[in-house]
mmCIF file of C-alpha atoms and ligand atoms in Angstrom:
data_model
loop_
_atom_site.group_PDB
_atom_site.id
_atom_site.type_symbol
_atom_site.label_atom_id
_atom_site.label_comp_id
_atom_site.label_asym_id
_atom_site.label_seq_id
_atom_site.Cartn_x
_atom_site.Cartn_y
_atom_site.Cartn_z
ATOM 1 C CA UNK A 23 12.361 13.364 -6.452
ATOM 2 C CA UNK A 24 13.627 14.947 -9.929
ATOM 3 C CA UNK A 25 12.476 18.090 -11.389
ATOM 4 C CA UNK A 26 14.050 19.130 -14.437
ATOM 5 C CA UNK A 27 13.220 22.300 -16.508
ATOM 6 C CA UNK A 28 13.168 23.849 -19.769
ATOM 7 C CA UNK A 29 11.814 26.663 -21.337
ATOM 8 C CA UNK A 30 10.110 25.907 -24.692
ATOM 9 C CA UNK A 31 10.202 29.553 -25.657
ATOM 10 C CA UNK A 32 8.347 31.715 -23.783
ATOM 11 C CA UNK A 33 6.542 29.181 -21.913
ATOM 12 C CA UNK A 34 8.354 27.828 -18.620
ATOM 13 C CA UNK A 35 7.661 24.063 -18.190
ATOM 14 C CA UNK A 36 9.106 21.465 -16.364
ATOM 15 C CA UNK A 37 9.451 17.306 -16.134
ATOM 16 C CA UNK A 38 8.516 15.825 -12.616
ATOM 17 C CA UNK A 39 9.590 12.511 -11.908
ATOM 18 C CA UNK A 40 6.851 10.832 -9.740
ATOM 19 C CA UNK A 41 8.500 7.735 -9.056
ATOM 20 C CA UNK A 42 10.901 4.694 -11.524
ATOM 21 C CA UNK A 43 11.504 1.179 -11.532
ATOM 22 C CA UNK A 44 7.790 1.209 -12.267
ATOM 23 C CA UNK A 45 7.903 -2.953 -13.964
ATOM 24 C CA UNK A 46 10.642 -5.551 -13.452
ATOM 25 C CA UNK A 47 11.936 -7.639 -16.214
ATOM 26 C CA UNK A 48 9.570 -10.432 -16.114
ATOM 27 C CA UNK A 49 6.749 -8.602 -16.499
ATOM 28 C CA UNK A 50 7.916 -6.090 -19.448
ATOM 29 C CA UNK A 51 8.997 -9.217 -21.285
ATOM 30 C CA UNK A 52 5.503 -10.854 -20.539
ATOM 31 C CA UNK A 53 3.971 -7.604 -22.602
ATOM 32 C CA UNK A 54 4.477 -8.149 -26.321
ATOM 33 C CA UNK A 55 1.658 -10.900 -27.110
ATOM 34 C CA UNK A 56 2.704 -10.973 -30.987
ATOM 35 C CA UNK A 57 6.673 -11.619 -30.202
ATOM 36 C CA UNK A 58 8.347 -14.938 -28.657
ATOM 37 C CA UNK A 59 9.736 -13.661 -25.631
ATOM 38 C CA UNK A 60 13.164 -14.802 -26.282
ATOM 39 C CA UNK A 61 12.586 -12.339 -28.377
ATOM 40 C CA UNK A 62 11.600 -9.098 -26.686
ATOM 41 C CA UNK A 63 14.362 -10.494 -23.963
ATOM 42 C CA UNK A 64 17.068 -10.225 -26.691
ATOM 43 C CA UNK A 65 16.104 -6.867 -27.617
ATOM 44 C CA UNK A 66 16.112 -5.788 -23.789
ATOM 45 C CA UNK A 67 19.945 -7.029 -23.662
ATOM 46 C CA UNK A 68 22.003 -6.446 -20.510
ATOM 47 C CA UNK A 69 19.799 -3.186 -20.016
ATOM 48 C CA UNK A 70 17.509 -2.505 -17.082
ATOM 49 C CA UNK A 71 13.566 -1.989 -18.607
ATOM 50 C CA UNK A 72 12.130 1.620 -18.289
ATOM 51 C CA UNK A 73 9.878 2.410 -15.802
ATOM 52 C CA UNK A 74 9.980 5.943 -15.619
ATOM 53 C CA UNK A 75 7.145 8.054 -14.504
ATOM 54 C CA UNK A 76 7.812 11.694 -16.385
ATOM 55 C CA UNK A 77 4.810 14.385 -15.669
ATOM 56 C CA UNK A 78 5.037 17.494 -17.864
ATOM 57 C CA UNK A 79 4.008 20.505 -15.889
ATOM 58 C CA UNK A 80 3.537 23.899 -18.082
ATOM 59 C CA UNK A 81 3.214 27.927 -17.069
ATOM 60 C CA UNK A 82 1.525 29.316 -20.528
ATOM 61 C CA UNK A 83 -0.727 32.384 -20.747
ATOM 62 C CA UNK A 84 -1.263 32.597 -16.686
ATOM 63 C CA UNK A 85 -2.187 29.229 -16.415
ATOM 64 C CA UNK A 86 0.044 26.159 -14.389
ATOM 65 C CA UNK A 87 -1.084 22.878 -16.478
ATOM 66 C CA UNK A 88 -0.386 19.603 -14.990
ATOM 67 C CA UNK A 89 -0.491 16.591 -17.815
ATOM 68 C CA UNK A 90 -1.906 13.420 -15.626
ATOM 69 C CA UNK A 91 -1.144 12.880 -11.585
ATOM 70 C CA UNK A 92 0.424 9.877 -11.560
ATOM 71 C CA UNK A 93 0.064 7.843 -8.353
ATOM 72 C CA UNK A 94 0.279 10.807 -5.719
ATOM 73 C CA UNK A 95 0.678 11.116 -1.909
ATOM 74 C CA UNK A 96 -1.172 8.019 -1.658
ATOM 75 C CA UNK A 97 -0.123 5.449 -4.106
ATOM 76 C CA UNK A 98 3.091 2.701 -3.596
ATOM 77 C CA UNK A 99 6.082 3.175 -2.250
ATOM 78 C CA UNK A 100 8.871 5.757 -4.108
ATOM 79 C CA UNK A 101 5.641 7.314 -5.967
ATOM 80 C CA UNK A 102 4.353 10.582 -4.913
ATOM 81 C CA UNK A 103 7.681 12.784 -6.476
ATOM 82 C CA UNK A 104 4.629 15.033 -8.713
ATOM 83 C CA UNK A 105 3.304 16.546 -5.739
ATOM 84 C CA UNK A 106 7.019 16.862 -4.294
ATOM 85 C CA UNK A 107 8.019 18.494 -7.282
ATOM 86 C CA UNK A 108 5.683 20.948 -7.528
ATOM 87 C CA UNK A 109 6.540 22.005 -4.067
ATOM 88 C CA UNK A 110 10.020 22.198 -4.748
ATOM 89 C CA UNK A 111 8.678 24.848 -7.718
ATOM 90 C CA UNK A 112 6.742 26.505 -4.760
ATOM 91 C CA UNK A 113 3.456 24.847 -5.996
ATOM 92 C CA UNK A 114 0.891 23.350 -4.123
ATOM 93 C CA UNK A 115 -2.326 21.255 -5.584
ATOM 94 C CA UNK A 116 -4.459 24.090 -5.370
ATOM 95 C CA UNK A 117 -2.188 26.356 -7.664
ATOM 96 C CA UNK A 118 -3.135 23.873 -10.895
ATOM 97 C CA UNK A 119 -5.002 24.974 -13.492
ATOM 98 C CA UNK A 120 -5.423 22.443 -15.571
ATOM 99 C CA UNK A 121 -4.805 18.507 -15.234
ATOM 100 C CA UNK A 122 -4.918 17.134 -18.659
ATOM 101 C CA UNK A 123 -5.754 13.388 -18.097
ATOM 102 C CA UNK A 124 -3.753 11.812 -21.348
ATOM 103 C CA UNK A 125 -5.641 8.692 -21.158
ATOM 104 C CA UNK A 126 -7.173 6.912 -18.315
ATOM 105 C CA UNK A 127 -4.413 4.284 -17.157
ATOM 106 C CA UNK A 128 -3.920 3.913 -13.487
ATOM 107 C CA UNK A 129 -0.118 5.093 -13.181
ATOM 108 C CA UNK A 130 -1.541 8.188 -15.371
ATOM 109 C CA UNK A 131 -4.575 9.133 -12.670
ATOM 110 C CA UNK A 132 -4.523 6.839 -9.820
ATOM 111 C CA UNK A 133 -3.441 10.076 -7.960
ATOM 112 C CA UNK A 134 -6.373 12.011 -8.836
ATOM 113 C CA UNK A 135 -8.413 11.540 -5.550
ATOM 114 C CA UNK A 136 -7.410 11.347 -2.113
ATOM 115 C CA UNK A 137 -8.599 7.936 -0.118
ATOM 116 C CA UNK A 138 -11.687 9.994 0.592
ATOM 117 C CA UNK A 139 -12.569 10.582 -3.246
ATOM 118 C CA UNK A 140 -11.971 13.996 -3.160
ATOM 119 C CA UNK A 141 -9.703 15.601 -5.679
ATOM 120 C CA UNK A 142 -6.294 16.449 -5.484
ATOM 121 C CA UNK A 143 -6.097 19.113 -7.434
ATOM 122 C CA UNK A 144 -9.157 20.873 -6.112
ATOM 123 C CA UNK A 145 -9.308 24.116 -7.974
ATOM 124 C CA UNK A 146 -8.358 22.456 -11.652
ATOM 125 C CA UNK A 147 -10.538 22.227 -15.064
ATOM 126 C CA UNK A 148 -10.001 18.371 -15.569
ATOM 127 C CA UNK A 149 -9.205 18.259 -19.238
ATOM 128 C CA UNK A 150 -9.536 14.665 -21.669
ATOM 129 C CA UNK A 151 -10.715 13.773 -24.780
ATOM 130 C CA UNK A 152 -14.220 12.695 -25.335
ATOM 131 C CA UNK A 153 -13.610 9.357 -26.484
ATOM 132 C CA UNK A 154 -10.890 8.522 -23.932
ATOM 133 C CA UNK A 155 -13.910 9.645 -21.360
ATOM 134 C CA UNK A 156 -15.999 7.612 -23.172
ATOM 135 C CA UNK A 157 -13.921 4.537 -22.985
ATOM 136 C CA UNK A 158 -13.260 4.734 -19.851
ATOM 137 C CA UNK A 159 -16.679 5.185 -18.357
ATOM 138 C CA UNK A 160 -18.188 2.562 -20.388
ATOM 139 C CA UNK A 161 -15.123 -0.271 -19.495
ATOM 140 C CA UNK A 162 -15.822 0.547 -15.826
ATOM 141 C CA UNK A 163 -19.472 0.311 -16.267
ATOM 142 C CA UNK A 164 -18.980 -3.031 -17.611
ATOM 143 C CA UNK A 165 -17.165 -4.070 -14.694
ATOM 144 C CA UNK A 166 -17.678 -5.310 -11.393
ATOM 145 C CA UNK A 167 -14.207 -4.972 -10.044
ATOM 146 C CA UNK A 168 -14.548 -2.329 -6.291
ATOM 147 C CA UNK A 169 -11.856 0.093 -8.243
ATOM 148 C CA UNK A 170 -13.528 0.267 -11.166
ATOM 149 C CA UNK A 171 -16.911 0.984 -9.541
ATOM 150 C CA UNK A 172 -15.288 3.596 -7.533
ATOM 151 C CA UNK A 173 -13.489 5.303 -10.340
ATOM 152 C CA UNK A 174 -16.851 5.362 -12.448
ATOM 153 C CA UNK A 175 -18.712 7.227 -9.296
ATOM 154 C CA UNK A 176 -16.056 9.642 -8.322
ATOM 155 C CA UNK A 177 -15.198 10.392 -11.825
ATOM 156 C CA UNK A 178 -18.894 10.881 -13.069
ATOM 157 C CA UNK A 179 -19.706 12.776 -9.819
ATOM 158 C CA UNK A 180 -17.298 15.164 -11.418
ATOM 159 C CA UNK A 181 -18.136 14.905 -15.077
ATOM 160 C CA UNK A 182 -19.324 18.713 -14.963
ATOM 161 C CA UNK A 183 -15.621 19.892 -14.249
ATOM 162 C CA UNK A 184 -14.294 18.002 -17.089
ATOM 163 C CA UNK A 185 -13.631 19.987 -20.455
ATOM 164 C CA UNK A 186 -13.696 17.171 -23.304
ATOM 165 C CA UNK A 187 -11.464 18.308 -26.507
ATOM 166 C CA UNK A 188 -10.848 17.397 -29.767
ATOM 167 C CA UNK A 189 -7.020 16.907 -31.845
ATOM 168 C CA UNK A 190 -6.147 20.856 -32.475
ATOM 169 C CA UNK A 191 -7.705 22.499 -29.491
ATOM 170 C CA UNK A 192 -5.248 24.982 -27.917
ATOM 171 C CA UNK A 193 -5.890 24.422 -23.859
ATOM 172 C CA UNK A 194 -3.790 27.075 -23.200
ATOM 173 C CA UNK A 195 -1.644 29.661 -25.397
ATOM 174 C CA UNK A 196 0.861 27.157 -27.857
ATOM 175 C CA UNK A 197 -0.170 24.108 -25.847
ATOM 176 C CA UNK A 198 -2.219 22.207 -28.215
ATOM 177 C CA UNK A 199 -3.816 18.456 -27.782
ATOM 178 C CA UNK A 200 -2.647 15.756 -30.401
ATOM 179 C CA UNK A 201 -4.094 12.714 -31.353
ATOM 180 C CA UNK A 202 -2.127 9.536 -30.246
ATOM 181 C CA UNK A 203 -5.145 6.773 -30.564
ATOM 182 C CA UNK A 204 -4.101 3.118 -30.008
ATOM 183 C CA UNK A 205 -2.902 3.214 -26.777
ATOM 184 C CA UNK A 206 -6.447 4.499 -25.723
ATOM 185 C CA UNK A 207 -9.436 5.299 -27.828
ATOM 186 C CA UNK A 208 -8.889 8.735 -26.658
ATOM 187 C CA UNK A 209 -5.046 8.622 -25.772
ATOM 188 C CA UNK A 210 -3.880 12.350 -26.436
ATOM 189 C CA UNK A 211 -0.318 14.153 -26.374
ATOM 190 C CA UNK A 212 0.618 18.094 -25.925
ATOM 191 C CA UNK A 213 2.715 19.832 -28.316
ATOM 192 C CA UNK A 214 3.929 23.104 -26.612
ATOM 193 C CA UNK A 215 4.805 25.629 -28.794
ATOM 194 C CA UNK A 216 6.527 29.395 -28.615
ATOM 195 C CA UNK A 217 8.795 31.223 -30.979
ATOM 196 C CA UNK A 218 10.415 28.862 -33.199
ATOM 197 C CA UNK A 219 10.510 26.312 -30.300
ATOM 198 C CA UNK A 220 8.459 23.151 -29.903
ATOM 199 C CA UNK A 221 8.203 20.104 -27.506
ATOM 200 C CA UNK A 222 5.850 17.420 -28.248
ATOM 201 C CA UNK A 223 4.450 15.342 -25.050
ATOM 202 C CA UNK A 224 3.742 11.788 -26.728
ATOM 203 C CA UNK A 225 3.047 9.739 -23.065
ATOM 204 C CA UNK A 226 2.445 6.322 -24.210
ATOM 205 C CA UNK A 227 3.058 6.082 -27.489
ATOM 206 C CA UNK A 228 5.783 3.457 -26.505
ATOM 207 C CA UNK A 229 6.845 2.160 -22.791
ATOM 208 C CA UNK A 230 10.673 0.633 -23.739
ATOM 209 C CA UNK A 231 13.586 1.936 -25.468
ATOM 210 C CA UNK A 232 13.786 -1.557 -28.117
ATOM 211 C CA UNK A 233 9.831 -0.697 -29.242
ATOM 212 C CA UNK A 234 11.651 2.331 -31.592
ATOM 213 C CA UNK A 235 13.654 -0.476 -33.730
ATOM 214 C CA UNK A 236 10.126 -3.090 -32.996
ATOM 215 C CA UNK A 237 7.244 -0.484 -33.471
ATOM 216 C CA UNK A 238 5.218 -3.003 -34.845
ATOM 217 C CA UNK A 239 5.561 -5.251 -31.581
ATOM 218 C CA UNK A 240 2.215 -5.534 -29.933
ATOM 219 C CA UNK A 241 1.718 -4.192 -26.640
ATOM 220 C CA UNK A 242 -0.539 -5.938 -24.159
ATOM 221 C CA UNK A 243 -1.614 -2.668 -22.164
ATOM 222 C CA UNK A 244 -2.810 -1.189 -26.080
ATOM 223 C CA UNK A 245 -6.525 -0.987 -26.184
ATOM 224 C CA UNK A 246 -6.154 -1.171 -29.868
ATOM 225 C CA UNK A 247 -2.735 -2.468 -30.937
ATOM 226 C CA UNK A 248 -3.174 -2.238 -34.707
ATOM 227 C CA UNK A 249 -4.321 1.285 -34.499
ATOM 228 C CA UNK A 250 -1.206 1.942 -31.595
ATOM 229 C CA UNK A 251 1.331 0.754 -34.365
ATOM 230 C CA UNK A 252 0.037 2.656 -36.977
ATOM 231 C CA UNK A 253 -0.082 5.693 -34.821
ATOM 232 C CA UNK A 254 3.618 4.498 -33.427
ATOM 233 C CA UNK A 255 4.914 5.246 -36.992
ATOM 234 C CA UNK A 256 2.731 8.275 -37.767
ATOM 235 C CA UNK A 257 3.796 10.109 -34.797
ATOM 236 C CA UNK A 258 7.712 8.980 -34.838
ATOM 237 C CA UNK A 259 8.187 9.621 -38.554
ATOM 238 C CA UNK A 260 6.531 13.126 -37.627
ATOM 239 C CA UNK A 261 9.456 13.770 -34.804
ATOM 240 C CA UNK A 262 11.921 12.381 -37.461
ATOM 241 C CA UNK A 263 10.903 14.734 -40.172
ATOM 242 C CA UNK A 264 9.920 18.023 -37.898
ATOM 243 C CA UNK A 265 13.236 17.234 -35.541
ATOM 244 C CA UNK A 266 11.368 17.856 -32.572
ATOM 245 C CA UNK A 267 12.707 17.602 -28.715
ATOM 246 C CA UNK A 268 9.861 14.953 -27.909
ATOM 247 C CA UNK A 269 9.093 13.819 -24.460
ATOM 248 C CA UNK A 270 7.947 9.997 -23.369
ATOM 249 C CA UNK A 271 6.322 9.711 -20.170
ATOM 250 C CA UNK A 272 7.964 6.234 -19.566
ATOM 251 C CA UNK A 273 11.322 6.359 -20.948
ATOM 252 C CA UNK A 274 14.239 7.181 -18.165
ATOM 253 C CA UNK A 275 14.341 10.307 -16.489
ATOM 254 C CA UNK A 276 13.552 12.896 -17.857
ATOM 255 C CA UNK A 277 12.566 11.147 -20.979
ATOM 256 C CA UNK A 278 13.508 13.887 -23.333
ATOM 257 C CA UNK A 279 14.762 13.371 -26.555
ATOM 258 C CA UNK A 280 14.911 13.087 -30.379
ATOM 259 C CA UNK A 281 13.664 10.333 -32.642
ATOM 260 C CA UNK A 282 16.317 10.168 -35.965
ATOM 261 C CA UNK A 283 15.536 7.652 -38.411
ATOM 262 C CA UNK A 284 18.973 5.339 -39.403
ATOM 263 C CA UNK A 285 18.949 2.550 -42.070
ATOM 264 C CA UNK A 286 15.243 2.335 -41.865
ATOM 265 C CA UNK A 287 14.917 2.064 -37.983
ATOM 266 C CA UNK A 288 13.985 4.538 -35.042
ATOM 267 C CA UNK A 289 16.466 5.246 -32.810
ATOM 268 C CA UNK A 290 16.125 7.050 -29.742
ATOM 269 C CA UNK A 291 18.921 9.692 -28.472
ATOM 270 C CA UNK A 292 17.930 10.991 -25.157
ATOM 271 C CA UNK A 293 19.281 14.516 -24.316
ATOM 272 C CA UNK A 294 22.291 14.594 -21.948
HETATM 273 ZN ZN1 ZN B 11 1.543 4.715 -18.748
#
């Protein structure tokens, strides 16, 4: 378990690592359908692939948000850190708020119900964008897979404690939803904001450290990859030009960081 905190002005937040080594080589290299994967093993090098699980946690305005659950007390084996975390912050389930569901990806919300399909977090507003919700329902619909059937009843037998939101909406005071479509129909960021300080949350918006010099590679876990690379470059050049501290919810522990732009290609330089 890794907690590590910052305060983004006035607003306390912290990263929770819920668990790492997340996908082994084979399969990262497997996940770029538009590059030979000679390729996308050449830009891995000598370095292990990233397979972080970062959760955001944030104390703004009286309320404790929690941005996705990850896998949770019941998932695989060196998951479960989130709930750990929290503890270590003297937080239990019940003391969230808010869960802001990013996008609907298993390692996002696979920890979102107990075995028994009741909640987690039982006294949260569940927070998503309407088109991620929209997605989501209408993919599992479509499918006869047991865990998709189950995710469609427990999720819709909830539906009323779900707040949909639009790009813009403030969910809490200076924590504000941004659009990161691509990844998801509906896949959304936070940027916290307080003072003259800022932190953008960006989750997904790349998985591996060699996807900031390749943002036009393909990703096979992209529901839309055209749209993901255009919003890979929209939402990098914005770090890039607004110097933000920027957090990825895959990238290693903590995955905090800037994005600088040299000779033409995004680099990454995680802070120390
Ligand atoms: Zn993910």
């Amino acid at each position: 378990m890794s907690v590590h905190q910052l305060t983004i002005g006035d607003i306390e937040c912290a990263v929770l690592q819920e668990g790492a080594a997340f996908m082994d080589r084979d399969s990262v290299i497997a996940r770029y359908p538009n590059v030979d994967p000679a390729d996308v093993a050449a830009a891995l090098g000598d370095n292990e692939p990233s397979g972080s699980l970062n959760l955001l946690t944030i104390n703004s305005g009286g309320k404790r948000i929690l941005a996705d659950v990850g896998f949770g007390e019941y998932g695989p084996a060196g998951m479960g850190g989130t709930l750990r975390g929290l503890a270590s912050l003297g937080l239990s389930p019940a003391d969230i708020d808010i869960v802001f569901i990013t996008h609907f990806h298993g390692d996002h919300i696979a920890g979102f119900f107990t075995p028994d399909g009741a909640p987690v977090y039982p006294n949260a507003t569940y927070v998503t964008m309407q088109a991620e919700w929209d997605e989501w329902m209408s993919r599992w619909a479509a499918s006869s897979a047991e865990g998709d059937q189950q995710n469609l009843a427990r999720f819709k037998a909830l539906q009323d404690r779900f707040k949909f939101v639009s790009a813009g909406d403030e969910i809490a005071p200076g924590v504000t939803v941004v659009d990161l479509v691509g990844h998801t129909l509906g896949h959304a960021g936070l940027l916290v904001e307080s003072g003259s300080e800022r932190l953008l949350h960006v989750v997904d918006l790349l998985h591996q450290h060699f996807q900031f010099a390749n943002i036009d590679w393909h990703f096979s876990f992209d529901t839309n990859s055209e749209l993901a690379v255009q919003t890979r470059r929209r939402v990098l050049q914005h770090c890039v030009d607004e110097d933000l501290l920027t957090l990825f919810y895959h990238l290693d522990f903590p995955g905090l960081g800037k994005v600088t732009l040299e000779d033409g290609t995004y680099v990454w330089n995680p802070t120390s």
